[in-house]
Short mmCIF file of C-alpha atoms and ligand atoms in Angstrom, two decimals:
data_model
loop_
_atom_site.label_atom_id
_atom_site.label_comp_id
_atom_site.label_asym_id
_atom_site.label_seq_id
_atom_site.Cartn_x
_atom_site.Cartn_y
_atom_site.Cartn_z
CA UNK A 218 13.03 -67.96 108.31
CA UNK A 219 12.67 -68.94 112.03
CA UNK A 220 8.96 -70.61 112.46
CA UNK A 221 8.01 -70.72 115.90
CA UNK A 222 4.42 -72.92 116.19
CA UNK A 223 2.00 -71.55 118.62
CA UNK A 224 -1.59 -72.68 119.90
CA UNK A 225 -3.72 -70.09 121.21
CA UNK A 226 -5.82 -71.47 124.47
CA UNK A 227 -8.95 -68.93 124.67
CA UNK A 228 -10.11 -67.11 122.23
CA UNK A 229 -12.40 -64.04 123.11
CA UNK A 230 -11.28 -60.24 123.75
CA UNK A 231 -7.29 -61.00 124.30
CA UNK A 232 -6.82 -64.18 121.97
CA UNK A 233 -8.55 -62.37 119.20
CA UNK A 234 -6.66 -59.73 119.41
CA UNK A 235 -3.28 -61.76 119.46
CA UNK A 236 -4.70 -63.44 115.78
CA UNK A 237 -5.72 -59.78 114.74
CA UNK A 238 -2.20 -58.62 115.76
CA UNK A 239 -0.24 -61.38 114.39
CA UNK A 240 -2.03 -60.78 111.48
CA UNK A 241 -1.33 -57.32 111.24
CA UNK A 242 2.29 -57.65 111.83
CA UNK A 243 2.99 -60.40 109.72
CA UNK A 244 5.48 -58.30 107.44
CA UNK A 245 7.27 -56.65 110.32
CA UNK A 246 7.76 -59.71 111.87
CA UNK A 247 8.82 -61.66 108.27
CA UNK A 248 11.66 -58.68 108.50
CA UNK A 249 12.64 -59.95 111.91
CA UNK A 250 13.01 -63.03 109.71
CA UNK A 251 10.19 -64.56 112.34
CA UNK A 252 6.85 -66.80 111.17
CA UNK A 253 4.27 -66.70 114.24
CA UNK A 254 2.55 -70.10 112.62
CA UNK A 255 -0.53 -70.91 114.73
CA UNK A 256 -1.60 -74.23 114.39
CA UNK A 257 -4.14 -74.64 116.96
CA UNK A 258 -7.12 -71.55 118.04
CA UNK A 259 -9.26 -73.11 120.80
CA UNK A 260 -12.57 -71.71 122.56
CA UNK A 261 -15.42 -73.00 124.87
CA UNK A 262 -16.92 -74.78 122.70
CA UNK A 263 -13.90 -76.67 120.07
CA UNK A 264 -10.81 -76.06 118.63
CA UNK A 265 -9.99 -75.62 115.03
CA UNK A 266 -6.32 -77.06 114.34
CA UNK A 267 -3.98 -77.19 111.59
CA UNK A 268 -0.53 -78.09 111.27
CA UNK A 269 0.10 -76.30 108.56
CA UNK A 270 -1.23 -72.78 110.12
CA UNK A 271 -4.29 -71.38 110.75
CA UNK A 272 -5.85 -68.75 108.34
CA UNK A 273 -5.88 -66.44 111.00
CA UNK A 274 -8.50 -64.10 109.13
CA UNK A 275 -10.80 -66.74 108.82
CA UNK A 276 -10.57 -68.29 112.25
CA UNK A 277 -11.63 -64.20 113.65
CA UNK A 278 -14.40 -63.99 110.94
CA UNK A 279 -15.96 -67.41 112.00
CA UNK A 280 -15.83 -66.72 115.66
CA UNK A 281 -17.49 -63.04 114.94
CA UNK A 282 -20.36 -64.58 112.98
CA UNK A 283 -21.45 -67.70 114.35
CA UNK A 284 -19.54 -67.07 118.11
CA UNK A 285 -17.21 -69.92 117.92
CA UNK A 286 -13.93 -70.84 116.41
CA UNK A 287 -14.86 -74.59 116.47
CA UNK A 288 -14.32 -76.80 113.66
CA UNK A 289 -13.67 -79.88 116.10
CA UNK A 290 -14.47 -81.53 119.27
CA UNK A 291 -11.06 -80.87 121.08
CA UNK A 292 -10.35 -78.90 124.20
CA UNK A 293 -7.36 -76.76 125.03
CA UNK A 294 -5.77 -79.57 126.92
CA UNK A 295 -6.49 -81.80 124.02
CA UNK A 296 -4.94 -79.59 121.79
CA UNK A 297 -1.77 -79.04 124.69
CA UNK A 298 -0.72 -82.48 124.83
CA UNK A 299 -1.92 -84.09 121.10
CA UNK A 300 -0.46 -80.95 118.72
CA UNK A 301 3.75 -80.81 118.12
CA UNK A 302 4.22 -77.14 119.12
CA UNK A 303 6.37 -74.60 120.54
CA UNK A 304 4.53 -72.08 122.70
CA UNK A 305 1.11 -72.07 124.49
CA UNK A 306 -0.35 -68.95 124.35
CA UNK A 307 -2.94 -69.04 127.32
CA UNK A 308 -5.64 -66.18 127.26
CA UNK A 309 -8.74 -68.27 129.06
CA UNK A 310 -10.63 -65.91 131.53
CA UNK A 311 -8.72 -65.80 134.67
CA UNK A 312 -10.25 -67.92 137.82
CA UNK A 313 -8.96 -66.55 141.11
CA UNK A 314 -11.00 -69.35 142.84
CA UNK A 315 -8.23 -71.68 141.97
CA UNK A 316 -6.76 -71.21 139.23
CA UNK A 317 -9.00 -72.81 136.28
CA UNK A 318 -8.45 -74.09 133.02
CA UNK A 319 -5.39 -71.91 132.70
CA UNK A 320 -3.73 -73.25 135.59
CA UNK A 321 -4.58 -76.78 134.07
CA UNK A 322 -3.24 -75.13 130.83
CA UNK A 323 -0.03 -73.71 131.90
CA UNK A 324 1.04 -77.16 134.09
CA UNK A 325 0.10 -79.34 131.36
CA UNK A 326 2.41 -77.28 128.52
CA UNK A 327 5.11 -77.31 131.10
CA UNK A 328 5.07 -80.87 131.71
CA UNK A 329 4.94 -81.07 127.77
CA UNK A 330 7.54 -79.26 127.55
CA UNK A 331 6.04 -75.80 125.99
CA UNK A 332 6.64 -72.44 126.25
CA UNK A 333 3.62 -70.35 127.57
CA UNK A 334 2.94 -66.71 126.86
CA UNK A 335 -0.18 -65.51 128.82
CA UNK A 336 -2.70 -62.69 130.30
CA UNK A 337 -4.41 -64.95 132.43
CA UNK A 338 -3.98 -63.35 136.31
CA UNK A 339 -5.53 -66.10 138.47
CA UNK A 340 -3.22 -69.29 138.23
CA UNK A 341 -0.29 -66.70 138.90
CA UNK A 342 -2.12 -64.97 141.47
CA UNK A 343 -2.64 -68.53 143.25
CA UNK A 344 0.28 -70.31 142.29
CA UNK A 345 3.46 -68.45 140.89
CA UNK A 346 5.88 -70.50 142.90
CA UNK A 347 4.37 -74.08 141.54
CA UNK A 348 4.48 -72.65 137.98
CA UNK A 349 8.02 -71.51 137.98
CA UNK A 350 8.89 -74.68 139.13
CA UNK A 351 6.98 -76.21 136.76
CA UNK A 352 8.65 -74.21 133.62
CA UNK A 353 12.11 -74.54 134.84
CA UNK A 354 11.39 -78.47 135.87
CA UNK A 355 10.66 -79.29 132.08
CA UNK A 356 13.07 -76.16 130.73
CA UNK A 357 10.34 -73.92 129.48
CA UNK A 358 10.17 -70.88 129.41
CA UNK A 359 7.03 -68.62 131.26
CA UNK A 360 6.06 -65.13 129.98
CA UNK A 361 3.16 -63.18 131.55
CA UNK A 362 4.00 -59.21 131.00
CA UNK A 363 0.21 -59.27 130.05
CA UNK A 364 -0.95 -60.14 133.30
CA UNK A 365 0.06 -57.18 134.95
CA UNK A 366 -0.86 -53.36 133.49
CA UNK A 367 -2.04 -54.78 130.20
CA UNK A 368 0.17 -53.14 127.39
CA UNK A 369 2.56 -50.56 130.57
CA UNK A 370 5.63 -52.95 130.39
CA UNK A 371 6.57 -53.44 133.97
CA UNK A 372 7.69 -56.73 134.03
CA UNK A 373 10.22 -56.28 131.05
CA UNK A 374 11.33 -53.27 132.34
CA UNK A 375 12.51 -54.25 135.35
CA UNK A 376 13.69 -57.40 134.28
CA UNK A 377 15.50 -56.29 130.89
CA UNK A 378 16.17 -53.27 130.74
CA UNK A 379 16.43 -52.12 134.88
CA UNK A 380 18.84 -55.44 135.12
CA UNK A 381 21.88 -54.16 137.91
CA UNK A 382 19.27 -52.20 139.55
CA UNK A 383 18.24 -53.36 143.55
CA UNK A 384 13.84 -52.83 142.97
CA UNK A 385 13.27 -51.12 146.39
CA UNK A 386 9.56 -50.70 145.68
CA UNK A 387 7.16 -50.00 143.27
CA UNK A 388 3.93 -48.02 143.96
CA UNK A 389 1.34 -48.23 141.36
CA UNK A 390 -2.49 -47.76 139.99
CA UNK A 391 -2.78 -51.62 138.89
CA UNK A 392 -6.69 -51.50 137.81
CA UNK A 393 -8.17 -49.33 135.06
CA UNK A 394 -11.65 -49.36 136.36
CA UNK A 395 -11.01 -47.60 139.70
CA UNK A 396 -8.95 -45.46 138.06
CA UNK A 397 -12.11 -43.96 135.73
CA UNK A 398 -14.01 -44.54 138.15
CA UNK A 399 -12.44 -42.13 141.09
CA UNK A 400 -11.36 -39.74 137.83
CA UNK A 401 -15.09 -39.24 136.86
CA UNK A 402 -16.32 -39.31 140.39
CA UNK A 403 -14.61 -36.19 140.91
CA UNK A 404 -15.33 -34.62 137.27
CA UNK A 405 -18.81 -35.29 137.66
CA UNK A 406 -19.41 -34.75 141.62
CA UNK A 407 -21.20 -38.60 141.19
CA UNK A 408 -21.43 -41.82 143.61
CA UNK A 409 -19.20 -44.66 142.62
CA UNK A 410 -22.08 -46.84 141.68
CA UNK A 411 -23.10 -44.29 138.45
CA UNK A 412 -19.38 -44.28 137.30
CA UNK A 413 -18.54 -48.30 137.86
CA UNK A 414 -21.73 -48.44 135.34
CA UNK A 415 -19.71 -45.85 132.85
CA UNK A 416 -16.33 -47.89 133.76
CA UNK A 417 -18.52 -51.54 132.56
CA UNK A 418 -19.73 -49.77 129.22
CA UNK A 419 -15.83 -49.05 128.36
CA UNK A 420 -15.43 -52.94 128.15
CA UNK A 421 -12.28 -52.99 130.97
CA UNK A 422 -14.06 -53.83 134.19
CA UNK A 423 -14.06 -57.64 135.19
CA UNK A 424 -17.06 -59.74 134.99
CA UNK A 425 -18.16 -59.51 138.36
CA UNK A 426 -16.64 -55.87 138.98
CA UNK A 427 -16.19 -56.51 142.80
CA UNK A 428 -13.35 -57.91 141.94
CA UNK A 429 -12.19 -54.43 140.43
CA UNK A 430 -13.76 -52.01 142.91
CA UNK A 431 -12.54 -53.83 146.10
CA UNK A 432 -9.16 -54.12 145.28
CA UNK A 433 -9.04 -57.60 145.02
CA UNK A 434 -7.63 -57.38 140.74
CA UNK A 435 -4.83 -54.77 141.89
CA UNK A 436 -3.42 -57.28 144.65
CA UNK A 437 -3.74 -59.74 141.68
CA UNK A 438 -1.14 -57.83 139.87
CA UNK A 439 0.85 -56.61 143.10
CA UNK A 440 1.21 -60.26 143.87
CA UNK A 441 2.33 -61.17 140.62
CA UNK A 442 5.23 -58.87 140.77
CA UNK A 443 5.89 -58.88 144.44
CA UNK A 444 6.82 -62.67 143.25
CA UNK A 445 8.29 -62.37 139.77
CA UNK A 446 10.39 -58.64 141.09
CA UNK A 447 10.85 -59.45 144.89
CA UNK A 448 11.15 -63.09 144.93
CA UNK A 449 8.04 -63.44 147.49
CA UNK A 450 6.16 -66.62 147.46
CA UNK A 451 2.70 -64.94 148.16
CA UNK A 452 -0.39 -65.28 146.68
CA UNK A 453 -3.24 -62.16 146.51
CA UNK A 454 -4.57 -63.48 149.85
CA UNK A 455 -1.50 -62.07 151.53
CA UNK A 456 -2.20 -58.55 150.28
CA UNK A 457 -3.78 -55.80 152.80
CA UNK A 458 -7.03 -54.89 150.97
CA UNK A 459 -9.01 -52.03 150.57
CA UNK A 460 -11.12 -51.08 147.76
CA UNK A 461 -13.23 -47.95 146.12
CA UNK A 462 -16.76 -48.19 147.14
CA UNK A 463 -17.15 -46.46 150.68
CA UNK A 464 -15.09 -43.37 148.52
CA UNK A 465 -17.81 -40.76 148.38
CA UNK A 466 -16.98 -37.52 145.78
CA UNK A 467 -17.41 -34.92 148.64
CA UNK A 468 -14.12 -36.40 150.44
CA UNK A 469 -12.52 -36.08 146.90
CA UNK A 470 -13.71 -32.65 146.54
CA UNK A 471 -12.34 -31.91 149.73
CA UNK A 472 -9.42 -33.09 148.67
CA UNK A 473 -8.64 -31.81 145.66
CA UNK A 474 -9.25 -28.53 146.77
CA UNK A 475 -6.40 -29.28 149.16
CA UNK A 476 -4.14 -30.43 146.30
CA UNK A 477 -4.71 -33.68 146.19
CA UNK A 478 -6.47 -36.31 143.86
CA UNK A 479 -7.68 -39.61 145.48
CA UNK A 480 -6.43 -42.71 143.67
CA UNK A 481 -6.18 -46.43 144.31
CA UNK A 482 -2.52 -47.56 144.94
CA UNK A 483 -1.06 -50.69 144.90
CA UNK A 484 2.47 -50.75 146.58
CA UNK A 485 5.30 -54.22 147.17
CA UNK A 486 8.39 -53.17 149.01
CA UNK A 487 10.30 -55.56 151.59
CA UNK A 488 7.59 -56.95 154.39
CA UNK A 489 4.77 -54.27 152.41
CA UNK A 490 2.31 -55.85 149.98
CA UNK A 491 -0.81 -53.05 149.91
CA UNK A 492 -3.62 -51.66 148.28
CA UNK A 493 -5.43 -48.74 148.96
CA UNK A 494 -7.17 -45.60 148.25
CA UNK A 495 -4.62 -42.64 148.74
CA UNK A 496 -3.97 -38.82 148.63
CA UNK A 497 -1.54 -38.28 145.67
CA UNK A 498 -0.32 -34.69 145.05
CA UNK A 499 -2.07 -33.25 141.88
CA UNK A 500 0.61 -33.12 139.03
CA UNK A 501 2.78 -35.77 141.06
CA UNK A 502 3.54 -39.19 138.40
CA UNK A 503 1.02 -41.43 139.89
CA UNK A 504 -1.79 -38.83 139.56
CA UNK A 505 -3.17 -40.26 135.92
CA UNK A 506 -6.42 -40.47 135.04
CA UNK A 507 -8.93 -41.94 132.94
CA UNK A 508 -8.64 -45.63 132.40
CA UNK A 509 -4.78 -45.13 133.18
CA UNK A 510 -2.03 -47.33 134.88
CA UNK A 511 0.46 -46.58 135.93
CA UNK A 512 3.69 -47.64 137.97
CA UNK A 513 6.83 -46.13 139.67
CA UNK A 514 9.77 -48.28 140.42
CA UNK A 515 12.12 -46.65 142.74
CA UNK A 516 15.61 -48.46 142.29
CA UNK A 517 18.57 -48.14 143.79
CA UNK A 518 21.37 -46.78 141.13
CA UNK A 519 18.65 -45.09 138.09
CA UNK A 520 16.34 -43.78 140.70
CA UNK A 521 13.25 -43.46 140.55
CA UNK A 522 11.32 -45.03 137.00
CA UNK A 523 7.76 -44.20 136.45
CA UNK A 524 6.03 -45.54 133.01
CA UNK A 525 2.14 -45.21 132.60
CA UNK A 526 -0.10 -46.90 130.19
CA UNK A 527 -2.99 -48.96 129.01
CA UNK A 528 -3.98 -51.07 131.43
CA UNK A 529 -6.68 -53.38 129.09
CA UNK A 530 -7.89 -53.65 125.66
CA UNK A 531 -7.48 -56.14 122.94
CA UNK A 532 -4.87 -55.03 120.95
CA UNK A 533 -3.57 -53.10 124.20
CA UNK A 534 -2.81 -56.32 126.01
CA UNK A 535 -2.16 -58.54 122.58
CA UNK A 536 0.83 -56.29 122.59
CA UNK A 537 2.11 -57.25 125.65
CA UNK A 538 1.88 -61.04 124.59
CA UNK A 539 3.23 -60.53 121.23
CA UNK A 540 6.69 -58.76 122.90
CA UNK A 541 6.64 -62.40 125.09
CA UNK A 542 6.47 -63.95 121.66
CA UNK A 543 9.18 -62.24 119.89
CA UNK A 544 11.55 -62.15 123.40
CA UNK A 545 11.32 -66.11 123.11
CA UNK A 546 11.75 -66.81 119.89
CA UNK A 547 14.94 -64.78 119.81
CA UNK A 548 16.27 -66.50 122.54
CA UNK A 549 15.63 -69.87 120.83
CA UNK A 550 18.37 -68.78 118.30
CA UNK A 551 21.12 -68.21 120.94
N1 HSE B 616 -10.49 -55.07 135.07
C1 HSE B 616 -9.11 -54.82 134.80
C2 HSE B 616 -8.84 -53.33 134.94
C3 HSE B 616 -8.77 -55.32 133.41
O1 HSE B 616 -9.79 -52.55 135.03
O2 HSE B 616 -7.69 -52.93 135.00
C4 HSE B 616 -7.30 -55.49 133.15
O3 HSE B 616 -6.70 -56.42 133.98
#
């Protein structure tokens, strides 16, 4: 059996979900002949940390009922440089100010010498080029398919599967919350301010939902593959802005009854990094809706490639991180 030792660095909507989903797939992955043994689960306010492995079920039920996993006084950094392990997995809440505690995270496992798995946008957002560096400096290796489309697997895609293929661009919706939003807007013939309130209740907007509904979480994402696809060393600053809220429903009626549906679209080709509202042909594969991503990748031998999915959620984006998981530990055994 291959153990590979994991801390997880944040433990609210997307680290719970990782313990819920390692949890859950604990026989598919014992068939994979894999152990997923966490040894350290850290919030706000303490760790709880065990060598040995974490009972998982008991680390969610503690946080649920008393709202912390805390057993001890330790912080994620603590825990990153004091506890032998393999992978960080780093699921703080993002900071596009400058980067956070998961930019603190992510340097100090690579200087440690760790792996890191996250979902965290910001420090990537701010600082992909220093955090390459970083992992490749110390020789670890630096997963993030989570921080981009939640559980739609762009990053993979291109990289694994799409290898050979020149990326020539890839036009995208990159944010669930505009993506209800404009889609009930025109259902419901309402102002953007009644649906972002609908879009918070569904749990997937950000905490200060600016950052969804100007644009500003989409170039977050763009960025992150413009750098990780195109080799760019830009950060979301770079990105031509514009968000949802001067989009009124009559210009979407008017549209529609044109044959058109009015979306937010993030696009990264050579010398274009972009979001923006746009005029995509009804029926056309960027016109989803709901809480919807979505992303086409034209290439230059397959064509174009156009995959849509979940954009957020727990288990949605756990998904993502657990794929990271599994991709390293395989390549551990080669
Ligand atoms: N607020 C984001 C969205 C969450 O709506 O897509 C996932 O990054």
């Amino acid at each position: 059996m291959n153990i590979i030792r994991v801390s997880i660095i944040g433990f609210g909507a997307v680290g719970q979900g990782v313990a819920e989903v390692i949890l859950k797939k604990m026989d598919y992955l014992r068939d994979l002949n894999l152990e997923i043994k966490v040894v350290a689960v850290v919030d706000s306010r303490g760790a709880e940390i065990d060598t040995e492995g974490i009972d998982l079920a008991k680390a969610l039920e503690r946080k649920r009922s008393k709202g912390t996993v805390a057993l001890v006084d330790k912080t994620g950094l603590d825990v990153i440089k004091n506890i032998e392990h393999d992978v960080v997995i780093e699921t703080t809440p993002t900071n596009i100010d400058d980067g956070g505690a998961g930019l603190r995270n992510m340097l100090e496992a690579f200087r440690q010498g760790r792996d890191v798995v996250t979902s965290n946008k910001g420090p990537l957002a701010l600082k992909y080029t220093e955090l390459v560096e970083a992992a490749n400096s110390s020789g670890s290796k630096f997963r993030f398919e989570a921080t981009v489309g939640g559980a739609m697997p762009i990053i993979n895609l291109i990289k694994g599967v799409l290898a050979g293929n020149e990326i020539l661009s890839i036009q995208g919706i990159l944010n669930g919350t505009c993506n209800y939003i404009l889609t009930r807007m025109l259902e419901e013939e309402a102002s953007y301010e009644q649906m972002l309130a609908e879009a918070q209740e569904r749990g997937i907007a950000e905490t200060d939902p600016t950052y969804d509904v100007e644009g500003i979480d989409a170039a977050c994402k763009l960025v992150i593959l413009a750098n990780s696809v195109f080799g760019m060393n830009a950060t979301y600053k770079d990105v031509d802005v514009t968000g949802i809220s001067k989009i009124t429903p009559e210009s979407m009626i008017l549209a529609y009854n044109d044959g058109y549906v009015t979306k937010l679209i993030g696009e990264v080709r050579k010398d274009l990094l972009c979001v923006a509202p746009r005029l995509v042909p009804i029926g056309h594969p960027l016109s989803v809706g709901d809480t919807l991503n979505v992303a086409s990748v034209q290439t230059d031998l397959a064509g174009p490639v156009t995959i849509t999915g979940r954009g957020a959620g727990s288990i949605e984006t756990a998904s993502a991180i657990l794929s990271d998981l599994i991709s390293i530990s395989r390549n551990m055994n080669e």
